[in-house]
XYZ file of C-alpha atoms in Angstrom:
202
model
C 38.673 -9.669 6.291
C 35.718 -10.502 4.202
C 33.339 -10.818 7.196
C 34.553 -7.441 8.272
C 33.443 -6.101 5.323
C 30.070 -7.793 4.059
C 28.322 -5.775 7.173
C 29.289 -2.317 5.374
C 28.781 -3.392 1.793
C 25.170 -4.999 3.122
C 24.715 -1.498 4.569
C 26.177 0.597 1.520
C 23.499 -1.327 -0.677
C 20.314 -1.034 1.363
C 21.103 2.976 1.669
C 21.413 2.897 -1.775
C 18.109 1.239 -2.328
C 16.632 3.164 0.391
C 17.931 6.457 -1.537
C 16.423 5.245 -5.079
C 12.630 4.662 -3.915
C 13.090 7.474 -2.289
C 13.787 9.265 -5.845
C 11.397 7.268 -7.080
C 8.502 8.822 -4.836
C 9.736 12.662 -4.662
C 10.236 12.487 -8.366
C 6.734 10.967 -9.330
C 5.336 13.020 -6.624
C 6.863 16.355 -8.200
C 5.679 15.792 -11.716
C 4.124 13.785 -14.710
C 4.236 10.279 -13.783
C 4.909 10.158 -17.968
C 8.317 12.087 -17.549
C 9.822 10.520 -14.493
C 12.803 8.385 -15.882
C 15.525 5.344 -14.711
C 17.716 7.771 -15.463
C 16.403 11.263 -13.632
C 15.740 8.289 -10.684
C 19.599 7.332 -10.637
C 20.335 11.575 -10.768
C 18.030 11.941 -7.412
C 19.441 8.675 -5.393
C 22.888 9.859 -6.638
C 23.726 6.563 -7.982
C 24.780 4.463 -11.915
C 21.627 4.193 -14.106
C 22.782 0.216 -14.003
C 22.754 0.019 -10.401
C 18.855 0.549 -10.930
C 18.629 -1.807 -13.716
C 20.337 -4.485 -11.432
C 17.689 -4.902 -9.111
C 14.882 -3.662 -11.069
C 14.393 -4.263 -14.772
C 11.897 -1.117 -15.175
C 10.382 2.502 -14.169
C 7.301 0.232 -12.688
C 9.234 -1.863 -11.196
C 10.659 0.785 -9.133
C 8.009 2.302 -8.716
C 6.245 -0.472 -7.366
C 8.728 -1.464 -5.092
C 9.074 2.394 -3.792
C 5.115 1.773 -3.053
C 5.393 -1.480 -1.301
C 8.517 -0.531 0.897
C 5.677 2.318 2.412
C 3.424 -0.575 3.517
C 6.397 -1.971 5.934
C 7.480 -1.264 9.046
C 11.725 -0.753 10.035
C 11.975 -4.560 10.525
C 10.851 -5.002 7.140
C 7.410 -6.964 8.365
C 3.882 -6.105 7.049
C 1.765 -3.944 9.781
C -0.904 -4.943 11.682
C -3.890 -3.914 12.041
C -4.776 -2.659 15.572
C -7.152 -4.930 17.963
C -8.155 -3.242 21.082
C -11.142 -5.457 21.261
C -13.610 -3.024 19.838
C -13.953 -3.177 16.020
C -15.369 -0.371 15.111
C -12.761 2.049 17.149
C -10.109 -0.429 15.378
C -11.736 -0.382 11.675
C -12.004 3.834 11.851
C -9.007 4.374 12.634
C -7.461 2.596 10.310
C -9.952 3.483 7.840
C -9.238 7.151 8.927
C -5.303 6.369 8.111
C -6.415 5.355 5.023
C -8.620 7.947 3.517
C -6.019 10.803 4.725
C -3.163 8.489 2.831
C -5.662 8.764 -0.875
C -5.546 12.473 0.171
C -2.405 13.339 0.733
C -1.083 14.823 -2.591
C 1.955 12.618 -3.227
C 0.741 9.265 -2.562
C -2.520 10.045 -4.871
C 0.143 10.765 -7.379
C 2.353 7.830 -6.648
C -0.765 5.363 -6.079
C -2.166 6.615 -8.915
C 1.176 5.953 -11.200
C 1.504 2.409 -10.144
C -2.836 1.652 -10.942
C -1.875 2.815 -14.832
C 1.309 0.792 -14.714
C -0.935 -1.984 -13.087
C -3.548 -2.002 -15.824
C -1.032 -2.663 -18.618
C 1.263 -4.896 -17.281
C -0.146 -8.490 -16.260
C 3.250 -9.747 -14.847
C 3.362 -6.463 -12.740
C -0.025 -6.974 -11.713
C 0.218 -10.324 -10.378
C 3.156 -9.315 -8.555
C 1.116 -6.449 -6.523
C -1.374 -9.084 -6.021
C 1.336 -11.509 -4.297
C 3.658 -9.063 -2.578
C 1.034 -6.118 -1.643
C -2.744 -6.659 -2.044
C -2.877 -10.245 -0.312
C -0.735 -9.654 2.275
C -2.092 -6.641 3.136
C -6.204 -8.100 2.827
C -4.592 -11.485 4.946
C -3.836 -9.015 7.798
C -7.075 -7.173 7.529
C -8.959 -11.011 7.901
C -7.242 -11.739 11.123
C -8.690 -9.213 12.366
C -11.846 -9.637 11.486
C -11.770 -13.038 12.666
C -10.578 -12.132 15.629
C -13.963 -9.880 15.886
C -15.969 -13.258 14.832
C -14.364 -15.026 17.603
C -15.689 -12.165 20.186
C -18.690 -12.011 18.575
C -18.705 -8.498 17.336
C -19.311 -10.078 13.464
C -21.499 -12.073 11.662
C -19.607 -15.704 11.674
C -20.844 -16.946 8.401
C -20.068 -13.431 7.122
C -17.401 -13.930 3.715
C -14.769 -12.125 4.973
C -13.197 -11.226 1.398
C -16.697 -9.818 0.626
C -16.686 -7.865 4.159
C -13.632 -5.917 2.865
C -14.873 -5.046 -0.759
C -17.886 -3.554 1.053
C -15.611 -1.861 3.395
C -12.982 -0.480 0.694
C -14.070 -0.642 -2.821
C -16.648 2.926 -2.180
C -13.250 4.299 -0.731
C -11.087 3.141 -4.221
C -14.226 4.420 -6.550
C -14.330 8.005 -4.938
C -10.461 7.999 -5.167
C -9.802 6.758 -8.327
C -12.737 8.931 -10.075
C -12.178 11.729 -8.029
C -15.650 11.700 -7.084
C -16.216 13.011 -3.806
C -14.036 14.705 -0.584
C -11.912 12.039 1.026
C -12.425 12.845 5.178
C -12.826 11.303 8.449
C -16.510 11.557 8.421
C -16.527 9.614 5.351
C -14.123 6.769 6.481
C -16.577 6.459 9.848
C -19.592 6.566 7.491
C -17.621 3.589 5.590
C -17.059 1.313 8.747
C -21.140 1.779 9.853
C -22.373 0.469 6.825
C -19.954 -2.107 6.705
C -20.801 -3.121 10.333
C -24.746 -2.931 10.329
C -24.245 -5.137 6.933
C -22.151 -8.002 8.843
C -22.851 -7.532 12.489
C -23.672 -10.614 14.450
C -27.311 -10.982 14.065
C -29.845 -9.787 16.861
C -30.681 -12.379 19.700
């Protein structure tokens, strides 16, 4: 009997997480990040304040975690990045996906709610590094070593140092609101990057 019903309580749980980052993104997305509550969260996912408070111990927290469940796919697994053989095609398009993400009106909102939460909370911080940023950078080095290996980049080029040169113009126009986000400047992103760390001429 209790085999038959762990299945539907596993499933009854994970709907009702599923339904509270949900919240958690249409709520921050719909207003000030400032007024979005635990409690106006619970209203949304239709569930007990506590239920909240049992798997996360704060509005960040949620927040965060509503974030990093956009950065999986249905299994759960961190995404690739794409590897058709030819880097550049592979780097702007994902670097297209990336600049129309920072554009789109309720991640900028959400993204930008977890960066303050992020700059005043250490233990929070830390925790994006482990469960978000890293992974996420880990995945973008395998490619790129995969594009040493085939020669399309510079083999003694510092791969860490590759992506800041890559993303960090992309976070400073987002975050300061200082330019349009498009295609053209995503492809304009991935040339520099590449004519900085190509493989050298023979």
């Amino acid at each position: 009997m209790s085999n038959a019903k762990g299945p539907d309580h596993s499933r009854r749980k994970e709907r009702s997480r599923q339904a509270i980052l949900s919240a958690a993104r249409s709520l921050v997305a719909e207003q000030a990040y400032e007024k979005v509550t635990v409690e106006a969260i619970a209203a949304r996912a239709g569930v007990g304040k506590q239920t909240i408070y049992r798997r996360w111990p704060s509005k960040s927290a949620v927040v965060f975690a509503a974030v990093l469940a956009l950065s999986e796919d249905a299994d759960g697994q961190s995404i690739a990045l794409p590897d058709t053989g030819d880097l550049e095609s592979d780097l702007k398009l994902v670097m297209r996906a990336t600049v129309e993400e920072f554009a789109d009106p309720s991640f900028d909102r959400l993204l930008r709610a977890l960066n303050t939460e992020i700059a005043n909370d250490v233990a929070l911080a830390a925790e994006y590094r482990e469960k978000l940023a890293r992974p996420l950078d880990e995945a973008k080095k395998a490619r790129l070593r995969s594009a040493q290996e085939a020669g399309r980049l510079d083999p003694d080029a510092d791969l860490d140092l590759v992506l800041e040169v890559l993303y960090a113009p992309l976070f400073q126009r987002w975050l300061h609101r200082g330019g349009p986000l498009t295609p053209a400047y995503a492809d304009a992103l991935v040339d520099a990057t590449l004519r900085a760390f190509g493989p050298a001429a023979p």
